[in-house]
């Protein structure tokens, strides 16, 4: 929860970005499954999340590059 709040606080108001926290739910950890669960959009085979307007980042990755 603290990491989610911190991420939300860093996003400028003029950007259309939403940080969504999810409960752990197997087998929902795969990127395309998360996108479907959160947005209802399905990433077509051979396409990337950006093709449906989504980006998935985990907190560990964000911390590592920050």
PDB file of C-alpha atoms in Angstrom:
ATOM      1  CA  UNK A   1       0.000   0.000   0.000  1.00  0.00           C
ATOM      2  CA  UNK A   2       2.794   2.478   0.775  1.00  0.00           C
ATOM      3  CA  UNK A   3       4.469   1.837  -2.576  1.00  0.00           C
ATOM      4  CA  UNK A   4       1.188   2.333  -4.411  1.00  0.00           C
ATOM      5  CA  UNK A   5       0.520   5.616  -2.608  1.00  0.00           C
ATOM      6  CA  UNK A   6       4.038   6.831  -3.370  1.00  0.00           C
ATOM      7  CA  UNK A   7       3.710   5.974  -7.046  1.00  0.00           C
ATOM      8  CA  UNK A   8       0.366   7.742  -7.274  1.00  0.00           C
ATOM      9  CA  UNK A   9       1.854  10.825  -5.634  1.00  0.00           C
ATOM     10  CA  UNK A  10       4.614  11.063  -8.245  1.00  0.00           C
ATOM     11  CA  UNK A  11       2.328  11.094 -11.289  1.00  0.00           C
ATOM     12  CA  UNK A  12       1.682  14.606 -12.632  1.00  0.00           C
ATOM     13  CA  UNK A  13      -2.011  15.521 -12.816  1.00  0.00           C
ATOM     14  CA  UNK A  14      -1.832  16.192 -16.546  1.00  0.00           C
ATOM     15  CA  UNK A  15      -0.843  12.599 -17.396  1.00  0.00           C
ATOM     16  CA  UNK A  16      -3.469   9.947 -18.048  1.00  0.00           C
ATOM     17  CA  UNK A  17      -1.800   7.306 -15.866  1.00  0.00           C
ATOM     18  CA  UNK A  18      -3.469   5.188 -13.223  1.00  0.00           C
ATOM     19  CA  UNK A  19      -1.717   3.060 -10.595  1.00  0.00           C
ATOM     20  CA  UNK A  20      -3.831   0.085  -9.558  1.00  0.00           C
ATOM     21  CA  UNK A  21      -2.993  -2.252  -6.705  1.00  0.00           C
ATOM     22  CA  UNK A  22      -4.174  -5.836  -6.959  1.00  0.00           C
ATOM     23  CA  UNK A  23      -4.512  -8.643  -4.470  1.00  0.00           C
ATOM     24  CA  UNK A  24      -2.453 -11.741  -5.115  1.00  0.00           C
ATOM     25  CA  UNK A  25      -4.498 -14.106  -7.241  1.00  0.00           C
ATOM     26  CA  UNK A  26      -2.967 -17.110  -8.965  1.00  0.00           C
ATOM     27  CA  UNK A  27      -2.525 -17.370 -11.970  1.00  0.00           C
ATOM     28  CA  UNK A  28      -3.005 -13.658 -12.575  1.00  0.00           C
ATOM     29  CA  UNK A  29       0.684 -12.705 -12.461  1.00  0.00           C
ATOM     30  CA  UNK A  30       1.350 -12.803 -16.189  1.00  0.00           C
ATOM     31  CA  UNK A  31       1.379  -9.409 -17.875  1.00  0.00           C
ATOM     32  CA  UNK A  32      -1.409 -10.099 -20.366  1.00  0.00           C
ATOM     33  CA  UNK A  33      -3.601 -11.649 -17.653  1.00  0.00           C
ATOM     34  CA  UNK A  34      -3.144  -8.566 -15.468  1.00  0.00           C
ATOM     35  CA  UNK A  35      -4.150  -6.278 -18.320  1.00  0.00           C
ATOM     36  CA  UNK A  36      -7.291  -8.316 -18.947  1.00  0.00           C
ATOM     37  CA  UNK A  37      -8.180  -8.343 -15.223  1.00  0.00           C
ATOM     38  CA  UNK A  38      -7.643  -4.611 -14.714  1.00  0.00           C
ATOM     39  CA  UNK A  39      -8.819  -3.090 -17.998  1.00  0.00           C
ATOM     40  CA  UNK A  40     -10.961  -5.764 -19.589  1.00  0.00           C
ATOM     41  CA  UNK A  41      -8.824  -5.390 -22.723  1.00  0.00           C
ATOM     42  CA  UNK A  42      -7.217  -8.423 -24.307  1.00  0.00           C
ATOM     43  CA  UNK A  43      -3.730  -8.186 -25.794  1.00  0.00           C
ATOM     44  CA  UNK A  44      -3.845 -10.077 -29.104  1.00  0.00           C
ATOM     45  CA  UNK A  45      -1.343 -12.837 -29.759  1.00  0.00           C
ATOM     46  CA  UNK A  46       1.844 -11.400 -31.217  1.00  0.00           C
ATOM     47  CA  UNK A  47       1.035  -7.893 -29.971  1.00  0.00           C
ATOM     48  CA  UNK A  48       2.377  -5.901 -27.037  1.00  0.00           C
ATOM     49  CA  UNK A  49       0.479  -4.266 -24.149  1.00  0.00           C
ATOM     50  CA  UNK A  50       1.091  -0.860 -25.726  1.00  0.00           C
ATOM     51  CA  UNK A  51      -1.185  -1.937 -28.593  1.00  0.00           C
ATOM     52  CA  UNK A  52      -4.126  -1.848 -26.158  1.00  0.00           C
ATOM     53  CA  UNK A  53      -2.902   1.258 -24.316  1.00  0.00           C
ATOM     54  CA  UNK A  54      -1.395  -0.497 -21.306  1.00  0.00           C
ATOM     55  CA  UNK A  55       1.929  -0.731 -19.501  1.00  0.00           C
ATOM     56  CA  UNK A  56       2.581  -3.119 -16.625  1.00  0.00           C
ATOM     57  CA  UNK A  57       5.413  -2.448 -14.175  1.00  0.00           C
ATOM     58  CA  UNK A  58       6.052  -4.134 -10.873  1.00  0.00           C
ATOM     59  CA  UNK A  59       7.299  -2.192  -7.883  1.00  0.00           C
ATOM     60  CA  UNK A  60      10.628  -4.036  -7.780  1.00  0.00           C
ATOM     61  CA  UNK A  61      11.440  -3.048 -11.352  1.00  0.00           C
ATOM     62  CA  UNK A  62      10.473   0.567 -10.761  1.00  0.00           C
ATOM     63  CA  UNK A  63      12.617   0.736  -7.619  1.00  0.00           C
ATOM     64  CA  UNK A  64      15.580  -0.776  -9.459  1.00  0.00           C
ATOM     65  CA  UNK A  65      15.549   1.879 -12.181  1.00  0.00           C
ATOM     66  CA  UNK A  66      14.608   4.842  -9.967  1.00  0.00           C
TER      67      UNK A  66
END
